[in-house]
XYZ file of C-alpha atoms in Angstrom:
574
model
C 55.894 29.022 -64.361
C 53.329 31.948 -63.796
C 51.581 32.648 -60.945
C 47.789 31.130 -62.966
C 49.603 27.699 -63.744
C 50.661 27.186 -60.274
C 47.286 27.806 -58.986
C 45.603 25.483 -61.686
C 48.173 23.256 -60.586
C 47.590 23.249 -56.558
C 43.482 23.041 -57.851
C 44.146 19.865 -59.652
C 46.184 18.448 -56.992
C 43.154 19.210 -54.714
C 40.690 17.575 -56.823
C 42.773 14.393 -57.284
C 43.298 14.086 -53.377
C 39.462 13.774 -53.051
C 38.832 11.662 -55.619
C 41.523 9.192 -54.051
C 40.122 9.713 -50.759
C 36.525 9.886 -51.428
C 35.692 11.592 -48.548
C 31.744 11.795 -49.163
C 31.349 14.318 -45.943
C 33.518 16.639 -47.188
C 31.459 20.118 -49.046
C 33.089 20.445 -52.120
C 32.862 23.849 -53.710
C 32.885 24.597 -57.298
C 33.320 28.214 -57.708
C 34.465 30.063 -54.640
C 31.743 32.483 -53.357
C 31.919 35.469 -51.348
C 31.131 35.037 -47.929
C 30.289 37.388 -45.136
C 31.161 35.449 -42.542
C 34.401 36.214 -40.949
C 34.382 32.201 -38.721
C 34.806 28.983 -40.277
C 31.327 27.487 -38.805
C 29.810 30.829 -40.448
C 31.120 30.506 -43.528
C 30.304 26.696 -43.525
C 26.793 27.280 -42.921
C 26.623 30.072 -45.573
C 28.249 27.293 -47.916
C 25.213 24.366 -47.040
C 22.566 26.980 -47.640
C 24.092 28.338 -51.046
C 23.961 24.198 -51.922
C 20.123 23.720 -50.306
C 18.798 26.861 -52.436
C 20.511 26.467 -56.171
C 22.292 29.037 -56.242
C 22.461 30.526 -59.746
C 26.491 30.943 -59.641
C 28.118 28.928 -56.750
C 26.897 25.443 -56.535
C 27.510 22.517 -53.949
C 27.614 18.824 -54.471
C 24.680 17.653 -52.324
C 26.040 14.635 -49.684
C 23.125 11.939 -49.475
C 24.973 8.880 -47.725
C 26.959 10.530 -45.027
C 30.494 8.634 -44.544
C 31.174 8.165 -40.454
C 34.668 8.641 -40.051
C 34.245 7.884 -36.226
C 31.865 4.793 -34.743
C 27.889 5.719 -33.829
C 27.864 7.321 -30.739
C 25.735 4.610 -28.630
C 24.087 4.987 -24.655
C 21.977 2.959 -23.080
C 19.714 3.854 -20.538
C 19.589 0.248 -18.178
C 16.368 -1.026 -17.804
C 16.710 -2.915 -14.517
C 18.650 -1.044 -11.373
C 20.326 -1.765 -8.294
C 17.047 -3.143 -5.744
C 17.105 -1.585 -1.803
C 17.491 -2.902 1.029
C 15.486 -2.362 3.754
C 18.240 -0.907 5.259
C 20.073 1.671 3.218
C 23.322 1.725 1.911
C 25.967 3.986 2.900
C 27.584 3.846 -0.542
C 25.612 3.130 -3.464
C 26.440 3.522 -6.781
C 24.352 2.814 -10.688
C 24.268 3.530 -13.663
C 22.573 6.520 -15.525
C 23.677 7.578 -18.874
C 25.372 4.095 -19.659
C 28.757 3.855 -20.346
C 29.316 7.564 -19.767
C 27.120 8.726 -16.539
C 26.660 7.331 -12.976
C 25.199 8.280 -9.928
C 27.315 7.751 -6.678
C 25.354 8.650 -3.095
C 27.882 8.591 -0.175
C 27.212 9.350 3.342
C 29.714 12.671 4.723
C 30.149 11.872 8.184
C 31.804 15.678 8.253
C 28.422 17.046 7.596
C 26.517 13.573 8.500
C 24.562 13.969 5.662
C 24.394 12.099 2.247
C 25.606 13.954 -0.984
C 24.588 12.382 -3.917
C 27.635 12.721 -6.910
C 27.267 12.620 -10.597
C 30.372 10.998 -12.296
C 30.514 11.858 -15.880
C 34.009 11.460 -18.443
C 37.025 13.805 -17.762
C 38.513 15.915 -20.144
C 41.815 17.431 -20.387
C 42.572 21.019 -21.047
C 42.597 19.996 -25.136
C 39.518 18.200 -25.188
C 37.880 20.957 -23.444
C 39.117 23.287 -25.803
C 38.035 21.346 -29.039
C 34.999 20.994 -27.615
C 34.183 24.526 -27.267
C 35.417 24.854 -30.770
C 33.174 22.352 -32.269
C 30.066 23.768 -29.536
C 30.354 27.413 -31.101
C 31.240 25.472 -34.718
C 27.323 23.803 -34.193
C 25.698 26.954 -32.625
C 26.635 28.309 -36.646
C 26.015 25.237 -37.924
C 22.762 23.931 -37.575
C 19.546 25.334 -39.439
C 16.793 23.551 -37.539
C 14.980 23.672 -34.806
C 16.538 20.489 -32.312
C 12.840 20.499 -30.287
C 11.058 19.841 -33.534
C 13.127 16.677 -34.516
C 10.777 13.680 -32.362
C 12.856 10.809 -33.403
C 16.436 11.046 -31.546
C 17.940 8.570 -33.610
C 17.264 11.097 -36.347
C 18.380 13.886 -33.934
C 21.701 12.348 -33.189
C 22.673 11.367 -36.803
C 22.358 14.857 -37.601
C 24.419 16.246 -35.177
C 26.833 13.208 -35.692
C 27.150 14.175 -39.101
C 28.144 18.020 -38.147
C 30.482 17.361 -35.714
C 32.235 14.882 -37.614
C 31.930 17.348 -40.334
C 33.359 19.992 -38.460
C 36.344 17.927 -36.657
C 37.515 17.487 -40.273
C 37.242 20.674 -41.132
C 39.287 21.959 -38.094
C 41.618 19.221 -38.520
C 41.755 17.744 -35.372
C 43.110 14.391 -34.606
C 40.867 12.702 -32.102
C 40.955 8.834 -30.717
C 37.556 6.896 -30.565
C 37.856 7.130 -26.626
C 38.284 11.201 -27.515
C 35.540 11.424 -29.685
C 33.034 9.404 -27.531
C 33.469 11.757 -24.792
C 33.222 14.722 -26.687
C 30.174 13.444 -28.312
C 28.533 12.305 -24.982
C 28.900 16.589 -23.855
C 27.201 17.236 -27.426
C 24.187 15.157 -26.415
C 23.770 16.421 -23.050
C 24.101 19.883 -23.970
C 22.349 20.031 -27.257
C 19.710 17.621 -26.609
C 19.663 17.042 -23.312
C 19.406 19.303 -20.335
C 22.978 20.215 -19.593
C 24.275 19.699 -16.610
C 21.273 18.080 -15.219
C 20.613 15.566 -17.555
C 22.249 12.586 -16.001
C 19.499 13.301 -12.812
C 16.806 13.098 -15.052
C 17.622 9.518 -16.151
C 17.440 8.469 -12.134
C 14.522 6.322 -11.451
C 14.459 7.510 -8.321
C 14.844 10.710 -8.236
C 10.847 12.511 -8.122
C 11.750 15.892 -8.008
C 15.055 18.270 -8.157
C 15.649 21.875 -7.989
C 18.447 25.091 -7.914
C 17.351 27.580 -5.401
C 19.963 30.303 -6.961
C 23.669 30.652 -7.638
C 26.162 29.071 -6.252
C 23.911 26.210 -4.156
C 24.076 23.075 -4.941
C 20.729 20.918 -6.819
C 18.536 19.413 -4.450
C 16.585 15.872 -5.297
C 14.728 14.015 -3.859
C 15.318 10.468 -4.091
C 13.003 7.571 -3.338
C 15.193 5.793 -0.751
C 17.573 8.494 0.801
C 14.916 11.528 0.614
C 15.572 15.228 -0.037
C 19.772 15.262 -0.561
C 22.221 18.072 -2.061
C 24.778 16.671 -5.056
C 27.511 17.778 -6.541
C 26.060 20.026 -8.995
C 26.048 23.957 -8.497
C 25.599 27.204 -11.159
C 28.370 29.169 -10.107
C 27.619 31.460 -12.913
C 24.678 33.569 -13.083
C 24.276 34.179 -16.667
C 24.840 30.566 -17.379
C 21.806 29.783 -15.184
C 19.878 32.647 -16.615
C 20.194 31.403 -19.864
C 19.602 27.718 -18.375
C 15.916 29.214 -17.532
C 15.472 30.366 -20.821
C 16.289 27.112 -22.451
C 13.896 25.292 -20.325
C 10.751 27.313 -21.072
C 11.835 26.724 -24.926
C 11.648 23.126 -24.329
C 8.409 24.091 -22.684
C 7.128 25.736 -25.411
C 6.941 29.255 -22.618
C 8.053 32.322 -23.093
C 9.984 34.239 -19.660
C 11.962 37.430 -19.776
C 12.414 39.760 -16.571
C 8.576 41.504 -17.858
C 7.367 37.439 -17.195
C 9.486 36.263 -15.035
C 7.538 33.282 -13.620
C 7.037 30.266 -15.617
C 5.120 27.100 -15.184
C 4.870 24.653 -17.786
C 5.815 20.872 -18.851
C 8.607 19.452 -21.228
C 7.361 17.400 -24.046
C 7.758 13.736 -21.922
C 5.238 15.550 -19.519
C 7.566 16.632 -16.643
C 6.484 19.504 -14.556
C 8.665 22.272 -14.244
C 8.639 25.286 -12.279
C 11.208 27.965 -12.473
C 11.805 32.366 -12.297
C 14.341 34.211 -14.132
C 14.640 37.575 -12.368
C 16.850 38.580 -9.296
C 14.600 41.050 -7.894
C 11.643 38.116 -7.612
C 13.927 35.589 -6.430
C 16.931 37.275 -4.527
C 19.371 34.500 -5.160
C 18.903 34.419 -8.505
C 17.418 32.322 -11.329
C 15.541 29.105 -9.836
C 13.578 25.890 -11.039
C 11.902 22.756 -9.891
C 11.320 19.962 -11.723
C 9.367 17.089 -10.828
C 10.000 14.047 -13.333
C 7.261 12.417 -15.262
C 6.680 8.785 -14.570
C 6.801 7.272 -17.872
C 4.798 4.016 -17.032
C 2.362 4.695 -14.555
C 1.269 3.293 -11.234
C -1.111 0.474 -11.468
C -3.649 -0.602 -8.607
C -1.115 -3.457 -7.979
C 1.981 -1.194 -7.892
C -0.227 0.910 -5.131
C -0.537 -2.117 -3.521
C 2.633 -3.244 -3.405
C 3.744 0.404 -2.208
C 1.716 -0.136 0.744
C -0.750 2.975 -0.047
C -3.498 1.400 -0.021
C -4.483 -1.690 0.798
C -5.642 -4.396 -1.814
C -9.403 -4.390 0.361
C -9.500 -0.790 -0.697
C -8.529 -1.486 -3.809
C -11.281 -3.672 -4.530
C -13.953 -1.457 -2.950
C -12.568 1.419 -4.705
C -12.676 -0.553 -8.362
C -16.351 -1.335 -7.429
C -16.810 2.648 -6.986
C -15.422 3.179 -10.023
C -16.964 1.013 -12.053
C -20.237 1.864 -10.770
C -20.237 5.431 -11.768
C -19.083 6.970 -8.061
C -17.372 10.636 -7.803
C -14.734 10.957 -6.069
C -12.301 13.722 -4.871
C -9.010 12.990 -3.706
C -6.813 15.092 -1.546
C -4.040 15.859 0.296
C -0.993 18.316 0.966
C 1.526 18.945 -2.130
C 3.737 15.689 -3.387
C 1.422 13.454 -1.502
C 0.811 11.286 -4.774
C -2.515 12.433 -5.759
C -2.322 12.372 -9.248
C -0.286 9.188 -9.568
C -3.504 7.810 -7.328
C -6.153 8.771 -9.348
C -4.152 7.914 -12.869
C -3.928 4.368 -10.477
C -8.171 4.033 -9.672
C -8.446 5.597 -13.571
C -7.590 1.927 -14.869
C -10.715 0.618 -13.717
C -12.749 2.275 -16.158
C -14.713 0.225 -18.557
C -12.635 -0.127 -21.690
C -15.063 1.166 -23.776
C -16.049 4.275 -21.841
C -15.705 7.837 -23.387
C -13.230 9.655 -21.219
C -12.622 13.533 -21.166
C -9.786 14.286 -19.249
C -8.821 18.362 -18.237
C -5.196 19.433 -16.904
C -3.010 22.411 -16.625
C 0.062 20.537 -18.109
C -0.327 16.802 -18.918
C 0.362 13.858 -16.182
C -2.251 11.728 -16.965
C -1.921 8.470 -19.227
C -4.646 6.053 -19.999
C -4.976 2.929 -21.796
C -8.125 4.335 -23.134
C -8.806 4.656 -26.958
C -11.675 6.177 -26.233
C -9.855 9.064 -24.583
C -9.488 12.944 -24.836
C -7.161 14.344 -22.819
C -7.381 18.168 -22.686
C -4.522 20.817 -21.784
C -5.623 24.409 -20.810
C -2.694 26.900 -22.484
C -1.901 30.728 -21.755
C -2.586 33.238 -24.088
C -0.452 35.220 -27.111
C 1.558 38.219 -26.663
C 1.355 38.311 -22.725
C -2.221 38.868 -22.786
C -5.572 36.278 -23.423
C -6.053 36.165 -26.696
C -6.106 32.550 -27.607
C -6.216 31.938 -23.859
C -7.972 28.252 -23.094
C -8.928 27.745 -19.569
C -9.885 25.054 -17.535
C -12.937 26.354 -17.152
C -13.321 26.986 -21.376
C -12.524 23.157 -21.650
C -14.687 21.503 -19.214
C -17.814 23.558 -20.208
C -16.790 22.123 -24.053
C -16.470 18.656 -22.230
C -20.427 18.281 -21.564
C -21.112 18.744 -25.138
C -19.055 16.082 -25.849
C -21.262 13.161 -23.585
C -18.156 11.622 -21.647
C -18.833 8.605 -19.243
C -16.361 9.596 -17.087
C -14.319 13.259 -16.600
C -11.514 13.444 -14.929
C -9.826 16.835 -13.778
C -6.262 17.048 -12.937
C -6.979 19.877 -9.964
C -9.917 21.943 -9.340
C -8.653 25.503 -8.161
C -11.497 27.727 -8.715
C -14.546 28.554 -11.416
C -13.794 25.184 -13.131
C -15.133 23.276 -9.699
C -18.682 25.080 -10.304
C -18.950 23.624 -14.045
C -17.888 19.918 -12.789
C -20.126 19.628 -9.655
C -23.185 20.751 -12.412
C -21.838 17.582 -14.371
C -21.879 15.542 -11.349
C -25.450 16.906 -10.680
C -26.791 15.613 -14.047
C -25.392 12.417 -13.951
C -21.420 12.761 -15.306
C -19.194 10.100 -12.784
C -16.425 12.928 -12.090
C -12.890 12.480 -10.700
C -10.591 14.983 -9.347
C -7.781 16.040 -6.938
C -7.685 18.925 -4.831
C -5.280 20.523 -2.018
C -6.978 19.954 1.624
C -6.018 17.611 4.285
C -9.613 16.677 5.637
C -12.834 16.206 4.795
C -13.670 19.433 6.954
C -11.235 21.648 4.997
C -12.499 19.849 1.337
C -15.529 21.268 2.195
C -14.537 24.832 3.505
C -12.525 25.123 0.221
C -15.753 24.108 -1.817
C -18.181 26.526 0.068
C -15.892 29.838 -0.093
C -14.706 31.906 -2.896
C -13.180 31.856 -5.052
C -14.982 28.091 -5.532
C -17.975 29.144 -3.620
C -20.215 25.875 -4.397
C -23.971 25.606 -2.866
C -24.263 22.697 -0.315
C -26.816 21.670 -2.479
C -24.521 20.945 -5.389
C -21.866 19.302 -2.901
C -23.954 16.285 -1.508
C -23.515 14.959 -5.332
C -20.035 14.050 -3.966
C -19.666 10.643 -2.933
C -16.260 9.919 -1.560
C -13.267 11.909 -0.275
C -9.732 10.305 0.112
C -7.060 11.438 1.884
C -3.194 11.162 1.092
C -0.571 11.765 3.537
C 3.483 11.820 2.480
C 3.951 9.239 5.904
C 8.020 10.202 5.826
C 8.250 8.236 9.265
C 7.441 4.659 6.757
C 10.066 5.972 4.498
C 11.471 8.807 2.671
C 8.740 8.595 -0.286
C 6.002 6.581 1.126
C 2.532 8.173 0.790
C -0.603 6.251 2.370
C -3.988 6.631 2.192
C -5.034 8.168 5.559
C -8.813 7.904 5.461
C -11.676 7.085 2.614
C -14.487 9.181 3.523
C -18.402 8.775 2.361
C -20.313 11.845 1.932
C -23.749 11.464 2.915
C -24.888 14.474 3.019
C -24.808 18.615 3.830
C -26.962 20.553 6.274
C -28.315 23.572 3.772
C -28.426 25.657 6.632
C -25.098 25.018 8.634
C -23.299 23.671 5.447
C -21.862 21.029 7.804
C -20.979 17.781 6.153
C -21.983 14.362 7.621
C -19.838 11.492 6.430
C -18.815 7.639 7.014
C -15.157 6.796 7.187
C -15.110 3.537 5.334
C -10.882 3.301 5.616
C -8.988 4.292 8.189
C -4.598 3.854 7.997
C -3.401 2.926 11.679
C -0.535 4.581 11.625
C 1.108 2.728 14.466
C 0.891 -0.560 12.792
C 1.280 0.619 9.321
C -2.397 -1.146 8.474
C -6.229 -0.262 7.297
C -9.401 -0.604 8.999
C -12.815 -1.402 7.257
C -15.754 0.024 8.908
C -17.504 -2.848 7.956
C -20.841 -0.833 7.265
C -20.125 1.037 3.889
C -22.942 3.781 3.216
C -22.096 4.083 -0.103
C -22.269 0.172 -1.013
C -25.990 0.782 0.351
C -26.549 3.146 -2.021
C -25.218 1.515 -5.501
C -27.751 -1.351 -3.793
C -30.161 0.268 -3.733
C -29.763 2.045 -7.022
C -28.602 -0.204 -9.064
C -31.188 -3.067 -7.383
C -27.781 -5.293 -6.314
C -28.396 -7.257 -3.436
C -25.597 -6.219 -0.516
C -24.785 -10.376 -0.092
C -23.416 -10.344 -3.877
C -21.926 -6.680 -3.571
C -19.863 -8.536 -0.760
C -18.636 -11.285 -3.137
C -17.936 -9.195 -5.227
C -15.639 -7.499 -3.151
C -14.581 -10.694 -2.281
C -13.558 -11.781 -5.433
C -11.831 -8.647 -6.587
C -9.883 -8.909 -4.095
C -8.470 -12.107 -4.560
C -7.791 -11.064 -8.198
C -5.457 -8.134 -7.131
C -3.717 -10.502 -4.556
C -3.394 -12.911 -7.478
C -2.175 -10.392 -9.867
C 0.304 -9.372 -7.454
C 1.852 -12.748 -7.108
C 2.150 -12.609 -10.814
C 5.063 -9.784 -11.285
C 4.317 -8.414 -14.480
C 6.900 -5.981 -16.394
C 4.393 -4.007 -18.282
C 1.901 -1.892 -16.458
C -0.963 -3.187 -19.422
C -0.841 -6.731 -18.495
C -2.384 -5.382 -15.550
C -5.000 -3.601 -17.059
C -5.493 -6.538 -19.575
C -6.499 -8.743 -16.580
C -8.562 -6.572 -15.191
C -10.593 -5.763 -18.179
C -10.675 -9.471 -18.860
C -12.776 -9.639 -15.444
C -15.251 -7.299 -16.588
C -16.329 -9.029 -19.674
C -15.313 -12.855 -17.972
C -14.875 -13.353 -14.835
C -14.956 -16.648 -14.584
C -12.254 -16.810 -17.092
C -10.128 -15.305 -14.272
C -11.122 -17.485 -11.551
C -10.446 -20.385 -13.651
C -6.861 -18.684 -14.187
C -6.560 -18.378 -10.647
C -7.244 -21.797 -9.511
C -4.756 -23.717 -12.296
């Protein structure tokens, strides 16, 4: 036979082998193209596109119902974990990345410390190696953006589809077990954070960080505090390029010009982090704090032991009642999670403006704007929004309540003038007293008139109390601003709450100023501003008793008060 018969031959064999097989995720190519690409993921990829486009001469059978040669690649993130003890464990271990990823915190009495280990699947030296293969096969592979697909069902059947696409291709031989494990590396790398996804599924880890090369991750976990695990960037570039990937997901651009960045992932989780050696002499860094996905409710602050469910009550009253109110305190002292907490007692059909650097905030509110300040293009401000740009836009707008995620500088000016003209305002701010609140407000670059400050009302004060527990914050004092000396630009206030730290309680003054006030005001007579109280109060007791999974119960109940609160009572009595 000649050489052309033999090859018609072999061709015909091929196409009768598929046709047996019907192997729908196979590409099946027509007329053989020239390709440029010298790998086998190149050349794939140039194959796909030649198929999307219609190519004139080379054309590709387009695959609509993809044909899983393996199971779906399945985790589960559990919904309920392991409960504390008031006395901690020595050895605890859970769950993170269900069935693949765990979290195991021993105590090293070497070091007499606890290190906190992430157990994820072994591979052997050939699993490694095919999974390199069929990482640099997808680097080629995929067209489209990862960050842009929002459903991850979607996300993972596409990458499903190329790596089962590509295991056949490269002919290896792989075992369900095999494939599972290989697959569970794909997620975390490609749409996950790498290495440090598993922490980010920990409920109780708040914040974690990598304070250079070759030093292990620090978290901070709710019951055992601020411990090192078992993770550690040994290689510089790897971590470089770790730093890059997280201002992509960030939607931030760093390079060694810009070597700072500050921004928030999509969920809303803060991160922090610097890429060049010469600002950080260890090398690459970042800090993430996590984003709390369902947020605190005036029950859950309760039940923390922040507050106390008195001051909860008085501080619903406030709300509701059109009070400002500042709250501060030193860095990770919960000040944001508090006022998202005493943000749930606005009326349900109030018009809320809300004004952050990155989002934290989330609100049952439809009647809700929440507004993000972003950097400008090119490295300079073109297209730059401030703080300050969005809260002077925020007036025009009419909101019956503004909140502001933290006032630094110029923006303060523009929300006391709100305050001034009638605007209820909340906010958060860095000080640890009432004295240094109002030193911050008075000097640049803030620089606020006394006049202009008296239209705050109240001032709380957080404290991280680390001696009541490794993440317990309280509520150290409420303070009532009733007024500052224009000459002096001393403040005289009334400390409604006071935390006694030796008992682990709150005081009541008993003699609010401020309750006065909305008397007098609002023509409420102080006897029925104390039933009130009264009767809030019991409801948060009673709502505590209750247990409820989802955060809006809560909020349902409480609104339901508003509009009938007999209703509730009657609730509360059966």
């Amino acid at each position: 036979m000649t050489k052309s018969i033999l090859d018609q031959i072999k061709s015909m064999r091929g196409l009768l082998y598929r046709k047996l097989t019907k192997r729908d995720n196979t590409i099946r190519v027509y007329r053989k193209p020239v390709l440029r690409s010298t790998t086998r993921a190149g050349q794939l990829l140039e194959l796909k596109k030649l198929g999307e486009y219609g190519h004139k001469k080379y054309k590709l059978k387009k695959v609509e119902h993809i044909h899983f040669k393996y199971p779906r690649f399945r985790f589960r993130t559990p919904k309920r974990f392991v409960m504390f003890s008031k006395e901690i464990p020595k050895t605890m271990r859970y769950p993170l990345i269900e069935p693949y990823a765990y979290a195991r915190i021993m105590w090293d009495p070497v070091r007499e410390e606890y290190i906190y280990y992430v157990i994820e699947p072994e591979l052997s030296e050939k699993q490694k190696r095919i999974l390199k293969k069929i990482r640099e096969g997808l680097i080629q592979v995929i067209d489209v953006n990862l960050s842009e697909v929002r459903s991850q069902e979607k996300l993972m059947n596409y990458l499903e589809k190329n790596v089962q696409m590509l295991i056949d291709e490269y002919g290896f031989h792989l075992t369900t077990t095999e494939y599972f494990r290989i697959m569970y590396y794909i997620y975390r790398d490609f749409v996950g954070l790498n290495i440090i996804e598993p922490l980010l599924h920990d409920p109780y880890i708040e914040d974690l960080g990598c304070d250079g090369v070759g030093i292990p991750i620090y978290v901070v976990h709710r019951q055992y505090g601020s411990i090192k695990t078992n993770i550690v960037y040994n290689n510089e570039e790897e971590l470089r390029e770790f730093v890059i990937k997280l201002a992509e997901r960030c939607n931030r651009y760093i390079s060694y010009a810009e070597p700072l960045l500050d921004g928030s992932l999509p969920d809303g989780t803060r991160v922090q982090a610097s890429l060049a050696g010469d600002v950080t002499t260890r090398g690459p860094t970042f800090s993430i704090r996590k984003f709390r996905e369902t947020p605190f409710t005036p029950v859950d602050i309760i039940n923390l032991g922040t507050a106390s469910s008195e001051m909860m009550a008085y501080l619903w009253f406030a709300v509701e009642n059109g009070v400002n109110i500042l709250i501060c305190g030193g860095v990770s002292t919960g000040k944001t999670s508090f006022l998202n907490a005493i943000s749930l007692f606005m009326p349900e059909e109030a018009k809320i403006i809300s004004i952050e650097d990155t989002r934290e905030l989330a609100l049952p509110h439809e009647n809700w704007i929440p507004g993000v300040s972003r950097l400008g293009f090119g490295g300079d401000e073109t297209g730059e929004v401030t703080m300050f740009d969005l809260l002077k836009e925020s007036f025009r707008q009419n909101p019956d309540y503004l909140i502001v995620g933290e006032i630094r500088g110029k923006e303060a000016y523009v929300m006391f003038q709100g305050m001034a003209s009638g605007h209820p305002s909340l906010a958060t701010m860095h000080a640890g007293s009432v004295d240094a609140v109002i030193k911050r407000l008075e000097t640049e670059p803030i620089n606020l008139s006394p006049g202009l400050i008296e239209t705050l009302d109240l001032v709380i004060i957080l404290v991280h109390a680390r001696e009541k527990g490794k993440s317990a914050r309280r509520i150290k004092e409420i303070d009532e601003i009733r007024m500052v000396d224009q000459d002096t630009g001393k403040v005289k206030y009334t400390r409604a709450f006071a935390w006694v730290a030796a008992e682990d309680s709150y005081e009541y003054n008993g003699n609010s100023w401020l309750l006065h006030k909305i008397s007098t005001e609002k023509g409420i007579s102080m006897s029925r501003i104390q039933q009130e109280l009264s009767r809030r109060k019991q409801v948060l007791e009673w709502l505590r008793n209750k247990s409820f999974s989802d955060w809006r119960d809560v909020v349902r109940y409480i609104r339901l008060y508003r509009k009938k609160p007999e209703q509730v009572l009657k609730m509360m009595e059966k």
